[in-house]
């Protein structure tokens, strides 16, 4: 099993924390976001980690060294995360975790995803209030995902995505094919979730509830404060 972490972004909404470092190396309680994520991956036996880097890539390489393999998105300022995933498409050929570098979460989240009896899973929080513009999820009573998007009506959704996904090898290959199609048809501003369509169509993507565990997206200074206060103390 491997992990692909999309870590090319500059993190402008986190300034001044990102004035001299990339988003993925912003620290919480003295530890960079990437270190929290990599430690969680190691805890579930994942040592093959692919980082798609861009902003201040040399800092990421220097910090992580041989703990990861690297793919560089030189166009990170003009492209969205689906293009970063497109550059790493050849890595989508095995059981694979996929997430952005700005999600802080208890390591138990990954353990629950690994233990889930489904081929492809997305970590979901059904307890949080759903609001417009967040990555929300519609699923049936069995947890099978029927839609995942930032454009869903929050009133019609059952959970918010924690934005951590695990694919089986077959699921990863299906997503790879769809990512390539979308990008080569010039849908470069899409999110990776746009490529989950084949899994949703075949009813093989399931939501795994992790709302009782601590997690948070670190995309703004307010997010950073909240994660430091509410997530970091539960990381042990």
GROMACS .gro file of C-alpha atoms in nm:
model
  236
    1UNK     CA    1   0.000   0.000   0.000
    2UNK     CA    2   0.114   0.352  -0.074
    3UNK     CA    3   0.002   0.707  -0.007
    4UNK     CA    4  -0.014   1.006  -0.237
    5UNK     CA    5  -0.014   1.341  -0.058
    6UNK     CA    6  -0.092   1.650  -0.264
    7UNK     CA    7   0.144   1.910  -0.118
    8UNK     CA    8   0.209   2.164  -0.393
    9UNK     CA    9   0.005   2.455  -0.259
   10UNK     CA   10   0.136   2.788  -0.134
   11UNK     CA   11  -0.122   2.832   0.141
   12UNK     CA   12  -0.180   3.204   0.091
   13UNK     CA   13  -0.470   3.205   0.338
   14UNK     CA   14  -0.225   3.095   0.607
   15UNK     CA   15   0.001   3.397   0.572
   16UNK     CA   16   0.215   3.503   0.754
   17UNK     CA   17   0.274   3.138   0.856
   18UNK     CA   18   0.351   3.058   0.493
   19UNK     CA   19   0.566   3.364   0.418
   20UNK     CA   20   0.883   3.155   0.437
   21UNK     CA   21   0.760   2.798   0.411
   22UNK     CA   22   0.514   2.592   0.203
   23UNK     CA   23   0.172   2.508   0.341
   24UNK     CA   24   0.263   2.146   0.410
   25UNK     CA   25   0.540   2.250   0.651
   26UNK     CA   26   0.330   2.487   0.862
   27UNK     CA   27   0.367   2.374   1.222
   28UNK     CA   28   0.113   2.301   1.492
   29UNK     CA   29   0.256   2.265   1.843
   30UNK     CA   30   0.601   2.268   1.683
   31UNK     CA   31   0.544   1.985   1.435
   32UNK     CA   32   0.484   2.028   1.058
   33UNK     CA   33   0.157   1.908   0.909
   34UNK     CA   34   0.341   1.660   0.689
   35UNK     CA   35   0.507   1.497   0.989
   36UNK     CA   36   0.172   1.434   1.154
   37UNK     CA   37   0.044   1.275   0.833
   38UNK     CA   38   0.351   1.062   0.770
   39UNK     CA   39   0.355   0.933   1.128
   40UNK     CA   40  -0.011   0.833   1.093
   41UNK     CA   41   0.069   0.648   0.770
   42UNK     CA   42   0.361   0.466   0.929
   43UNK     CA   43   0.128   0.361   1.213
   44UNK     CA   44  -0.085   0.163   0.964
   45UNK     CA   45   0.216   0.019   0.784
   46UNK     CA   46   0.239   0.259   0.489
   47UNK     CA   47   0.600   0.353   0.412
   48UNK     CA   48   0.573   0.417   0.036
   49UNK     CA   49   0.477   0.785   0.037
   50UNK     CA   50   0.462   0.999  -0.276
   51UNK     CA   51   0.459   1.376  -0.229
   52UNK     CA   52   0.343   1.599  -0.513
   53UNK     CA   53   0.534   1.918  -0.437
   54UNK     CA   54   0.535   2.265  -0.588
   55UNK     CA   55   0.567   2.574  -0.371
   56UNK     CA   56   0.913   2.587  -0.211
   57UNK     CA   57   0.964   2.226  -0.317
   58UNK     CA   58   1.328   2.233  -0.212
   59UNK     CA   59   1.222   2.287   0.150
   60UNK     CA   60   0.994   1.984   0.140
   61UNK     CA   61   1.264   1.765  -0.010
   62UNK     CA   62   1.515   1.883   0.249
   63UNK     CA   63   1.274   1.824   0.535
   64UNK     CA   64   1.141   1.482   0.431
   65UNK     CA   65   1.452   1.342   0.265
   66UNK     CA   66   1.429   0.973   0.188
   67UNK     CA   67   1.104   0.931   0.380
   68UNK     CA   68   0.918   1.002   0.056
   69UNK     CA   69   0.936   1.001  -0.322
   70UNK     CA   70   0.871   1.325  -0.508
   71UNK     CA   71   0.679   1.447  -0.810
   72UNK     CA   72   0.693   1.818  -0.888
   73UNK     CA   73   0.406   2.032  -1.009
   74UNK     CA   74   0.584   2.334  -1.154
   75UNK     CA   75   0.248   2.488  -1.251
   76UNK     CA   76   0.104   2.480  -0.899
   77UNK     CA   77   0.001   2.849  -0.914
   78UNK     CA   78  -0.210   2.796  -1.227
   79UNK     CA   79  -0.359   2.451  -1.156
   80UNK     CA   80  -0.581   2.282  -0.902
   81UNK     CA   81  -0.515   1.964  -0.707
   82UNK     CA   82  -0.652   1.737  -0.978
   83UNK     CA   83  -0.356   1.839  -1.195
   84UNK     CA   84  -0.117   1.744  -0.916
   85UNK     CA   85  -0.288   1.405  -0.902
   86UNK     CA   86  -0.263   1.378  -1.281
   87UNK     CA   87   0.114   1.418  -1.255
   88UNK     CA   88   0.114   1.127  -1.008
   89UNK     CA   89  -0.131   0.917  -1.211
   90UNK     CA   90   0.116   0.634  -1.268
   91UNK     CA   91   0.127   0.581  -0.891
   92UNK     CA   92  -0.244   0.492  -0.889
   93UNK     CA   93  -0.185   0.121  -0.945
   94UNK     CA   94  -0.194  -0.023  -0.592
   95UNK     CA   95  -0.398   0.005  -0.273
   96UNK     CA   96  -0.359   0.378  -0.215
   97UNK     CA   97  -0.435   0.648   0.039
   98UNK     CA   98  -0.494   0.990  -0.115
   99UNK     CA   99  -0.517   1.318   0.071
  100UNK     CA  100  -0.420   1.682   0.073
  101UNK     CA  101  -0.139   1.804   0.295
  102UNK     CA  102  -0.361   2.035   0.501
  103UNK     CA  103  -0.568   1.776   0.691
  104UNK     CA  104  -0.473   1.715   1.054
  105UNK     CA  105  -0.628   1.402   1.201
  106UNK     CA  106  -0.595   1.144   1.473
  107UNK     CA  107  -0.399   0.840   1.346
  108UNK     CA  108  -0.696   0.619   1.441
  109UNK     CA  109  -0.879   0.762   1.140
  110UNK     CA  110  -0.653   0.571   0.901
  111UNK     CA  111  -0.681   0.255   1.109
  112UNK     CA  112  -1.059   0.270   1.080
  113UNK     CA  113  -1.032   0.316   0.704
  114UNK     CA  114  -0.796   0.020   0.671
  115UNK     CA  115  -1.026  -0.201   0.878
  116UNK     CA  116  -1.341  -0.108   0.685
  117UNK     CA  117  -1.489  -0.401   0.486
  118UNK     CA  118  -1.513  -0.204   0.163
  119UNK     CA  119  -1.284  -0.174  -0.139
  120UNK     CA  120  -1.282   0.207  -0.149
  121UNK     CA  121  -1.357   0.436   0.144
  122UNK     CA  122  -1.372   0.805   0.229
  123UNK     CA  123  -1.348   0.922   0.589
  124UNK     CA  124  -1.668   1.106   0.680
  125UNK     CA  125  -1.798   1.314   0.968
  126UNK     CA  126  -2.172   1.288   1.012
  127UNK     CA  127  -2.169   1.488   1.333
  128UNK     CA  128  -2.040   1.820   1.199
  129UNK     CA  129  -2.283   2.079   1.070
  130UNK     CA  130  -2.290   2.074   0.692
  131UNK     CA  131  -2.250   2.410   0.525
  132UNK     CA  132  -2.238   2.530   0.166
  133UNK     CA  133  -1.904   2.514  -0.006
  134UNK     CA  134  -1.760   2.230   0.200
  135UNK     CA  135  -1.688   1.886   0.054
  136UNK     CA  136  -2.012   1.717   0.153
  137UNK     CA  137  -2.130   1.361   0.099
  138UNK     CA  138  -2.459   1.196   0.011
  139UNK     CA  139  -2.480   0.829   0.100
  140UNK     CA  140  -2.747   0.565   0.148
  141UNK     CA  141  -2.829   0.375   0.466
  142UNK     CA  142  -2.549   0.126   0.399
  143UNK     CA  143  -2.294   0.407   0.371
  144UNK     CA  144  -2.255   0.374  -0.006
  145UNK     CA  145  -2.161   0.714  -0.147
  146UNK     CA  146  -2.402   0.848  -0.408
  147UNK     CA  147  -2.244   1.193  -0.445
  148UNK     CA  148  -1.949   1.391  -0.311
  149UNK     CA  149  -1.901   1.757  -0.400
  150UNK     CA  150  -1.871   2.113  -0.275
  151UNK     CA  151  -2.182   2.194  -0.478
  152UNK     CA  152  -2.428   1.971  -0.295
  153UNK     CA  153  -2.718   2.119  -0.101
  154UNK     CA  154  -2.605   2.070   0.262
  155UNK     CA  155  -2.963   1.991   0.364
  156UNK     CA  156  -2.958   1.683   0.142
  157UNK     CA  157  -2.624   1.543   0.262
  158UNK     CA  158  -2.542   1.294   0.535
  159UNK     CA  159  -2.181   1.386   0.618
  160UNK     CA  160  -1.886   1.611   0.546
  161UNK     CA  161  -1.581   1.457   0.385
  162UNK     CA  162  -1.266   1.451   0.598
  163UNK     CA  163  -1.085   1.448   0.261
  164UNK     CA  164  -0.897   1.127   0.332
  165UNK     CA  165  -0.963   0.850   0.081
  166UNK     CA  166  -0.838   0.493   0.043
  167UNK     CA  167  -0.866   0.304  -0.286
  168UNK     CA  168  -0.821  -0.061  -0.366
  169UNK     CA  169  -0.581  -0.132  -0.653
  170UNK     CA  170  -0.876  -0.164  -0.892
  171UNK     CA  171  -1.034   0.152  -0.752
  172UNK     CA  172  -0.707   0.342  -0.790
  173UNK     CA  173  -0.678   0.237  -1.153
  174UNK     CA  174  -1.037   0.350  -1.222
  175UNK     CA  175  -0.964   0.689  -1.064
  176UNK     CA  176  -0.639   0.715  -1.261
  177UNK     CA  177  -0.824   0.663  -1.588
  178UNK     CA  178  -1.081   0.928  -1.497
  179UNK     CA  179  -0.819   1.178  -1.379
  180UNK     CA  180  -0.634   1.144  -1.707
  181UNK     CA  181  -0.957   1.188  -1.903
  182UNK     CA  182  -1.059   1.500  -1.710
  183UNK     CA  183  -0.723   1.674  -1.732
  184UNK     CA  184  -0.666   1.589  -2.096
  185UNK     CA  185  -1.013   1.730  -2.170
  186UNK     CA  186  -0.888   2.050  -2.001
  187UNK     CA  187  -1.079   2.022  -1.671
  188UNK     CA  188  -0.774   2.138  -1.479
  189UNK     CA  189  -0.967   2.340  -1.221
  190UNK     CA  190  -1.158   2.037  -1.094
  191UNK     CA  191  -1.104   1.865  -0.760
  192UNK     CA  192  -0.987   1.502  -0.737
  193UNK     CA  193  -1.338   1.409  -0.619
  194UNK     CA  194  -1.452   1.472  -0.977
  195UNK     CA  195  -1.264   1.154  -1.068
  196UNK     CA  196  -1.454   0.936  -0.821
  197UNK     CA  197  -1.749   0.913  -1.060
  198UNK     CA  198  -1.674   0.559  -1.182
  199UNK     CA  199  -1.654   0.430  -0.823
  200UNK     CA  200  -1.981   0.600  -0.733
  201UNK     CA  201  -2.147   0.463  -1.046
  202UNK     CA  202  -2.046   0.107  -0.960
  203UNK     CA  203  -2.143   0.158  -0.593
  204UNK     CA  204  -1.796   0.072  -0.464
  205UNK     CA  205  -1.715   0.390  -0.265
  206UNK     CA  206  -1.828   0.393   0.098
  207UNK     CA  207  -1.826   0.652   0.373
  208UNK     CA  208  -1.656   0.546   0.697
  209UNK     CA  209  -1.775   0.745   0.998
  210UNK     CA  210  -1.494   0.907   1.196
  211UNK     CA  211  -1.682   1.198   1.349
  212UNK     CA  212  -1.599   1.078   1.701
  213UNK     CA  213  -1.228   1.128   1.625
  214UNK     CA  214  -1.045   1.461   1.603
  215UNK     CA  215  -0.966   1.612   1.267
  216UNK     CA  216  -0.952   1.948   1.095
  217UNK     CA  217  -0.859   2.116   0.769
  218UNK     CA  218  -0.583   2.375   0.812
  219UNK     CA  219  -0.655   2.617   0.531
  220UNK     CA  220  -0.673   2.950   0.716
  221UNK     CA  221  -0.541   3.116   1.030
  222UNK     CA  222  -0.870   3.043   1.206
  223UNK     CA  223  -0.844   2.677   1.101
  224UNK     CA  224  -0.490   2.671   1.239
  225UNK     CA  225  -0.602   2.810   1.574
  226UNK     CA  226  -0.891   2.567   1.596
  227UNK     CA  227  -0.678   2.266   1.504
  228UNK     CA  228  -0.411   2.363   1.756
  229UNK     CA  229  -0.671   2.390   2.032
  230UNK     CA  230  -0.900   2.098   1.944
  231UNK     CA  231  -0.709   1.843   1.737
  232UNK     CA  232  -0.348   1.852   1.854
  233UNK     CA  233  -0.435   1.766   2.219
  234UNK     CA  234  -0.601   1.444   2.096
  235UNK     CA  235  -0.319   1.329   1.871
  236UNK     CA  236  -0.150   1.103   2.127
   0.00000   0.00000   0.00000
